[in-house]
Short mmCIF file of C-alpha atoms in Angstrom, two decimals:
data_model
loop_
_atom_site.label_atom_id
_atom_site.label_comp_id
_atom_site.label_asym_id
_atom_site.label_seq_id
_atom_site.Cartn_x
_atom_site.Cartn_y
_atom_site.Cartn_z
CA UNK P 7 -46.96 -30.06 91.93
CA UNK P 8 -45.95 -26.45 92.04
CA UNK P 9 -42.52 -26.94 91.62
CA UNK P 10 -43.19 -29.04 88.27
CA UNK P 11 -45.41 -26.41 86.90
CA UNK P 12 -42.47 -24.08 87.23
CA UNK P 13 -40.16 -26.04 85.61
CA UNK P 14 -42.54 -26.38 82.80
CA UNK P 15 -42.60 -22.91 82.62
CA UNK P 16 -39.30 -21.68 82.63
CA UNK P 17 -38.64 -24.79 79.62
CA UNK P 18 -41.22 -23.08 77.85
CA UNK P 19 -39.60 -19.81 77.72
CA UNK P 20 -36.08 -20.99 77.31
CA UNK P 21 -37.60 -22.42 74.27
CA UNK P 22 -39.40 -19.51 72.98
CA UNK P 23 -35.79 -17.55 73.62
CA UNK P 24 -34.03 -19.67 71.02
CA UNK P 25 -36.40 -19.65 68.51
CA UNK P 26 -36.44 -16.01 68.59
CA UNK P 27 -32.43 -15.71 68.40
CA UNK P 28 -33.17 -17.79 65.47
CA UNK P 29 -35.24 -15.75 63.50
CA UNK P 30 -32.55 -12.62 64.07
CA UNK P 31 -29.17 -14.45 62.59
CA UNK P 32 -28.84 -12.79 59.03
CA UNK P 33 -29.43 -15.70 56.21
CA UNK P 34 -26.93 -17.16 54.27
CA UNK P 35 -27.30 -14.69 51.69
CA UNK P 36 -26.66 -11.87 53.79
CA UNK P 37 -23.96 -13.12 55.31
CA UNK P 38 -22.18 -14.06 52.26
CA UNK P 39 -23.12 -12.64 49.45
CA UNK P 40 -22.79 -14.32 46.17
CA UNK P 41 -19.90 -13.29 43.84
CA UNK P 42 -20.64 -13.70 39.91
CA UNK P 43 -17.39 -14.28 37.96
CA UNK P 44 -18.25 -14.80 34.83
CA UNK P 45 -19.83 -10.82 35.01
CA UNK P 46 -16.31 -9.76 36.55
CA UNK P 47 -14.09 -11.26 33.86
CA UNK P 48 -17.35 -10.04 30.68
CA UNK P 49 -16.02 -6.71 32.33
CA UNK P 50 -12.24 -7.00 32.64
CA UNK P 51 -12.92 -8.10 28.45
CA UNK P 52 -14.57 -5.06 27.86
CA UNK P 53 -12.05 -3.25 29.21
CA UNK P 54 -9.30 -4.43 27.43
CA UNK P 55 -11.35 -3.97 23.98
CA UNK P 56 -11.95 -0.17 25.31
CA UNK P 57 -8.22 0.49 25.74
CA UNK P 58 -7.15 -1.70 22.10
CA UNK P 59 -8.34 1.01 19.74
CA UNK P 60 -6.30 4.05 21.81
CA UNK P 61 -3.15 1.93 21.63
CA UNK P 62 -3.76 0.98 17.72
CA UNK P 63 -4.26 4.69 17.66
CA UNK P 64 -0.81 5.71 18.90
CA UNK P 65 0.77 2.71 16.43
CA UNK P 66 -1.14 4.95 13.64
CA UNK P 67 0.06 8.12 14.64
CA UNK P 68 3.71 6.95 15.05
CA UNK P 69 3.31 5.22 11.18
CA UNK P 70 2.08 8.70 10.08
CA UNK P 71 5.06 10.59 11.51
CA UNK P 72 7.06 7.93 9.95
CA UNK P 73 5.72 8.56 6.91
CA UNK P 74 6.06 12.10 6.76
CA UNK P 75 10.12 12.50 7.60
CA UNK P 76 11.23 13.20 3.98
CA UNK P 77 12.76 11.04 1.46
CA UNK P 78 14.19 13.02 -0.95
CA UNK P 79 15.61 16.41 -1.48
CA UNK P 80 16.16 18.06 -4.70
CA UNK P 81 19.70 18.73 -6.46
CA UNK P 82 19.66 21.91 -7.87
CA UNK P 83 22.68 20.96 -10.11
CA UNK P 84 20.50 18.81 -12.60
CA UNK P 85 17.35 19.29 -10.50
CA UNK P 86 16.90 15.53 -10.21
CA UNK P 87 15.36 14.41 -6.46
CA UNK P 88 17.94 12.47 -4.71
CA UNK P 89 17.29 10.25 -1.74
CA UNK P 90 18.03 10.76 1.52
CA UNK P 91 19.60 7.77 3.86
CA UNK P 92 17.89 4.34 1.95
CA UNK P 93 15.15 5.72 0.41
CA UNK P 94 14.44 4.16 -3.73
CA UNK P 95 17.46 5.59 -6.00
CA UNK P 96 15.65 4.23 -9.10
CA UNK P 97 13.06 6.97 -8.97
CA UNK P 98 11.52 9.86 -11.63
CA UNK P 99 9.01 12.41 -10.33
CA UNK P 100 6.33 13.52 -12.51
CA UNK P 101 5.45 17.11 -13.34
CA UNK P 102 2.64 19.04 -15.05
CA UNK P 103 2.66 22.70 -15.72
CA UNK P 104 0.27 25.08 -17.32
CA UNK P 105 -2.33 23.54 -15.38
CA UNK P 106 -5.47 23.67 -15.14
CA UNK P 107 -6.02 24.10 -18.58
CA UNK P 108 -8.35 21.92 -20.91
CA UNK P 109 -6.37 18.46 -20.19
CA UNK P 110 -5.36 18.20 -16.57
CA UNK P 111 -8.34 16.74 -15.47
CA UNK P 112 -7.68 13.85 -18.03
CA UNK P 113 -4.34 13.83 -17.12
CA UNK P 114 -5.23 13.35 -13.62
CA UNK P 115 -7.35 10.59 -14.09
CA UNK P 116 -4.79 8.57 -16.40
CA UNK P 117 -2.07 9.31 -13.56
CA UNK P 118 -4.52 8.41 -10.20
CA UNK P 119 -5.84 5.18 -11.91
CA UNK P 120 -2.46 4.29 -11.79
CA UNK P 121 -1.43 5.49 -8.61
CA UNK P 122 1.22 7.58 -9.88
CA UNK P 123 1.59 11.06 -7.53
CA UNK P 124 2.61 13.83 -9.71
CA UNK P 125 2.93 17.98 -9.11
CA UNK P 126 0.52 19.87 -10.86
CA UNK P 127 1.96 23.61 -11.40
CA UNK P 128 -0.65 25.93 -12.12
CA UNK P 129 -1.22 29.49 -13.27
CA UNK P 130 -3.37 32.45 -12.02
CA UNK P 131 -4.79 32.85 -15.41
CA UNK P 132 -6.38 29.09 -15.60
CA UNK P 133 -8.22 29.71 -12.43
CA UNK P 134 -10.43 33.02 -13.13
CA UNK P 135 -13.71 30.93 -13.51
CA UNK P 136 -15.69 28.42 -11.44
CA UNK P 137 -15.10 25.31 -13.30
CA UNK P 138 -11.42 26.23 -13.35
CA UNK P 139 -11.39 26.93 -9.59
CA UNK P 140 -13.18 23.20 -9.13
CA UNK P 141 -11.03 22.08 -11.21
CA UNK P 142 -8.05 23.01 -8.84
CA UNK P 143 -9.89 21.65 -6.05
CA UNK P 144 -10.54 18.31 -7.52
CA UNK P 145 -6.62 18.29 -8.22
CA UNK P 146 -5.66 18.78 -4.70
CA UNK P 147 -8.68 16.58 -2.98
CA UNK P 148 -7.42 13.65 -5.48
CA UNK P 149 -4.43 13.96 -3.85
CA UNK P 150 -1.63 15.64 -6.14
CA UNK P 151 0.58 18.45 -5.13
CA UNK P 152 0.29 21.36 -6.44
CA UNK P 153 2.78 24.30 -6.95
CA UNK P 154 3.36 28.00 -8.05
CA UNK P 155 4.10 28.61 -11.98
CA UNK P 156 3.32 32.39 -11.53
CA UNK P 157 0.19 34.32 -12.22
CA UNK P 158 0.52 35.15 -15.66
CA UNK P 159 3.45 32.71 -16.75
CA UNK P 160 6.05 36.08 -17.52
CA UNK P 161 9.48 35.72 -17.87
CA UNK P 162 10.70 36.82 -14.36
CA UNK P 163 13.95 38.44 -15.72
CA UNK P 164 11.58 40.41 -17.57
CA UNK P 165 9.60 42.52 -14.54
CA UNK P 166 10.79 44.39 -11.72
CA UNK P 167 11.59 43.15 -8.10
CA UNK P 168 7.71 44.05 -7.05
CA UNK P 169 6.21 42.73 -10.43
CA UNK P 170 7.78 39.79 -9.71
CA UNK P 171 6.59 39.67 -5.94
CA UNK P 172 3.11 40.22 -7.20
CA UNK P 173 3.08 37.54 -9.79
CA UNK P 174 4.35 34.88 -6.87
CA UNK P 175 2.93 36.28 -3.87
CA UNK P 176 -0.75 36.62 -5.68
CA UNK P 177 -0.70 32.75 -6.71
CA UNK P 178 -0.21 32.15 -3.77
CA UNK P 179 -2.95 34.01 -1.94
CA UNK P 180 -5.30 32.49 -4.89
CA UNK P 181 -4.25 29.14 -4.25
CA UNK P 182 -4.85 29.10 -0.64
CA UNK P 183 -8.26 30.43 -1.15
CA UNK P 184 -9.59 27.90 -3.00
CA UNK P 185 -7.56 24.68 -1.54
CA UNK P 186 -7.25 25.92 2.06
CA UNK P 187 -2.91 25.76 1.82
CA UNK P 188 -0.30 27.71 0.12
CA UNK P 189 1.69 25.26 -2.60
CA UNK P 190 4.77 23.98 -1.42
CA UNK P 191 6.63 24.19 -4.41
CA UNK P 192 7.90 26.83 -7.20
CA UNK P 193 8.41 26.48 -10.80
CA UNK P 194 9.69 29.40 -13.15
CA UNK P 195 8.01 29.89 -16.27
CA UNK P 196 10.75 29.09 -18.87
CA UNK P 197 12.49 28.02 -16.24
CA UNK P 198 13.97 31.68 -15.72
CA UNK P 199 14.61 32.48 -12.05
CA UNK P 200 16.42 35.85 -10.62
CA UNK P 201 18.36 36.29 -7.31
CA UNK P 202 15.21 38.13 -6.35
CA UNK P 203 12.43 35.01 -7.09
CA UNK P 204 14.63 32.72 -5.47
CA UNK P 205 14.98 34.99 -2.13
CA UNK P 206 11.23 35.32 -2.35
CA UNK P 207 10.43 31.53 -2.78
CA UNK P 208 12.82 31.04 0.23
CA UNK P 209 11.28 33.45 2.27
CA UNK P 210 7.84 31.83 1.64
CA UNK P 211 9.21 28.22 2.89
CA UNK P 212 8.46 26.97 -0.75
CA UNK P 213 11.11 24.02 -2.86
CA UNK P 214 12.44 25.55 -5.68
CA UNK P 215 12.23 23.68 -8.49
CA UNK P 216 13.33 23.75 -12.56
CA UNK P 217 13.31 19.92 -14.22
CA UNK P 218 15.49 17.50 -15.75
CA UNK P 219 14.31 17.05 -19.02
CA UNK P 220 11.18 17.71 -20.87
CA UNK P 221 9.77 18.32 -24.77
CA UNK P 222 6.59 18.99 -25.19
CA UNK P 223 6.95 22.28 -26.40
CA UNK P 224 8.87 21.31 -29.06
CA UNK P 225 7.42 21.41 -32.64
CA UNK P 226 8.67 17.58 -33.68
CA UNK P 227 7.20 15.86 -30.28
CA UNK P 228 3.78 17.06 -30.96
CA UNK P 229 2.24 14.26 -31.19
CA UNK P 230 2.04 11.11 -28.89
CA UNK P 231 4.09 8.64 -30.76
CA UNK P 232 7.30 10.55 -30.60
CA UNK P 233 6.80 12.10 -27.16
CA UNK P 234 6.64 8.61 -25.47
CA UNK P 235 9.03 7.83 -27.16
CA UNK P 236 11.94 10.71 -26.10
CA UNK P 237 10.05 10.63 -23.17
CA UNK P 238 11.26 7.20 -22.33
CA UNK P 239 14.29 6.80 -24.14
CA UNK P 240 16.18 10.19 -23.62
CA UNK P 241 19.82 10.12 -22.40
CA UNK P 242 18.32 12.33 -19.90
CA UNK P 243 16.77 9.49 -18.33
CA UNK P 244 18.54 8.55 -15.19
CA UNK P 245 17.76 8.16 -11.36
CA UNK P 246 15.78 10.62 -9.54
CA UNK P 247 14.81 12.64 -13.14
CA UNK P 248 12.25 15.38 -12.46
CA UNK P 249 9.93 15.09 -15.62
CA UNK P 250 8.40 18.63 -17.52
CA UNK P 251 5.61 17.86 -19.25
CA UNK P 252 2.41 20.63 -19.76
CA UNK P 253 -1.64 20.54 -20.04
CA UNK P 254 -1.54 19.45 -23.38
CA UNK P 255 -3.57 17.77 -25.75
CA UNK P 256 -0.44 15.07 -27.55
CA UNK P 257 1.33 15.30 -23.67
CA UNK P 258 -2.48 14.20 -22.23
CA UNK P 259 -2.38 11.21 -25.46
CA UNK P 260 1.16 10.15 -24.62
CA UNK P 261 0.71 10.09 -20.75
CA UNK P 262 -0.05 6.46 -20.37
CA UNK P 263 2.55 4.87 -22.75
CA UNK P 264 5.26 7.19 -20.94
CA UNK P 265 4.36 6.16 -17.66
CA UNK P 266 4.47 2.24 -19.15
CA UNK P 267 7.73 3.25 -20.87
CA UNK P 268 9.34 4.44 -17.20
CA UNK P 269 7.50 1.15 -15.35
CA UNK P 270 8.95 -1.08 -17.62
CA UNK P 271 12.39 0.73 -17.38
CA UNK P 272 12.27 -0.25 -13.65
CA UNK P 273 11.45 3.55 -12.14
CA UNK P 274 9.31 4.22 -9.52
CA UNK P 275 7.56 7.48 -8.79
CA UNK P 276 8.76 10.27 -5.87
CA UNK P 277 5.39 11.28 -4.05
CA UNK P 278 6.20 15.09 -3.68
CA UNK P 279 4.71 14.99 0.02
CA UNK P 280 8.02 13.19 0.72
CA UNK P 281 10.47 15.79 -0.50
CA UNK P 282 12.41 17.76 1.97
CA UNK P 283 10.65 21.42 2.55
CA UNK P 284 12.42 24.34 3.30
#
């Protein structure tokens, strides 16, 4: 009788043993832990779409320094723009000087509804007011170049070495105050340079420039009819022609039958951001 009680007894607590190594096994869970997927690849997307704008970012920024390798380069034998390696021969770029006087603005508009890019070459005497200063402004911020025509539009040959430094170098300092940059480009008044101008111009990294053709000035194209029309049809028309025209009231009138005139002639316009500097 003994001897069965202590077999009942030592069952009992072999029994109890297992149970309790039971209860201390980790659960499935713990043991192997679930792994969502669907989360892991939602991430790997996310990822991708993180890195896509950097990379579309270095495709813009290799088009932008692309686009700024110049096109063009002017020939100071006719002062035409010619292009450099395959860029558009059938080309004319468009100039404006005396500006900003009562018409530029006007002129502006007529040339940016069109998209046409154009140099705007200003004097220090249009820009001692306010309005004429915003006026600037709005020329640059609209996107057109604009250039040097001297201070107080002198004949260069005219003035000493430092009168002429003054007139140039002043401009400039004028310029850059209102639009934040120096112009990039220098016109004459009257077209009259000296050895002395063009050293200076050099010196201050800016594109000398005269023009092809232009006739605004003169007494029979003062009106719009016949301006478009020499405008257009002059023998002086040919590839790469760098166009004179000035903040006038008839040049502001015949503006958008010239630029027809050249469109339906076949020319494109030279954007002067992609003429060669110095």
């Amino acid at each position: 009788m003994i001897h069965k009680r202590w077999m009942i007894l030592a069952a009992t607590l072999i029994l109890l043993a297992a149970c309790n190594g039971e209860n201390d096994k980790p659960s499935v869970e713990e043991k192997e832990p679930v792994v969502d997927q669907t989360a892991i690849e939602e991430k790997a997307e996310e990822s991708e779409k993180a890195a896509e704008p950097k990379e579309e970012k270095k495709e813009q920024e290799t088009q932008e320094v692309a686009v700024a390798e110049p096109q063009y380069r002017v020939n100071t034998a006719n002062w035409s723009v010619q292009p450099i390696a395959d860029a558009a021969e059938k080309v004319v770029l468009v100039t404006i000087d005396d500006a900003p006087d009562k018409h530029a603005m006007e002129m502006a508009e007529t040339l940016k509804n069109q998209d046409i890019p154009a140099i705007f070459f200003v004097n220090g005497h249009f820009l001692d007011t306010d309005e004429e200063k915003q006026q600037l402004k709005q020329l640059h911020e609209m996107g057109f170049a604009i250039g040097n025509h001297t201070n107080s539009h002198p004949n260069l040959k005219d003035l000493t070495e430092q009168q002429q430094k003054e007139e140039i170098l002043q401009l400039n300092e004028t310029i850059e105050g209102i639009i934040g940059e120096k112009p990039k480009f220098f016109r004459a008044p009257h077209g009259a340079n000296t050895d002395f101008s063009k050293q200076l111009v050099q010196e201050q990294k800016m594109v000398l420039m005269n023009w092809t053709y232009g006739y605004d000035w003169e007494q029979q194209y003062r009106d719009a009819q016949s301006l478009t029309d020499i405008m257009v049809n002059t023998e002086y028309l040919n590839n790469g022609a760098n166009l004179l025209m000035h903040d006038r009231e008839w040049t502001s009138e015949a503006l958008p039958g010239i630029i027809q005139g050249l469109k339906d002639k076949g020319y494109g316009f030279v954007d002067p951001a992609a003429i060669e500097g110095i």
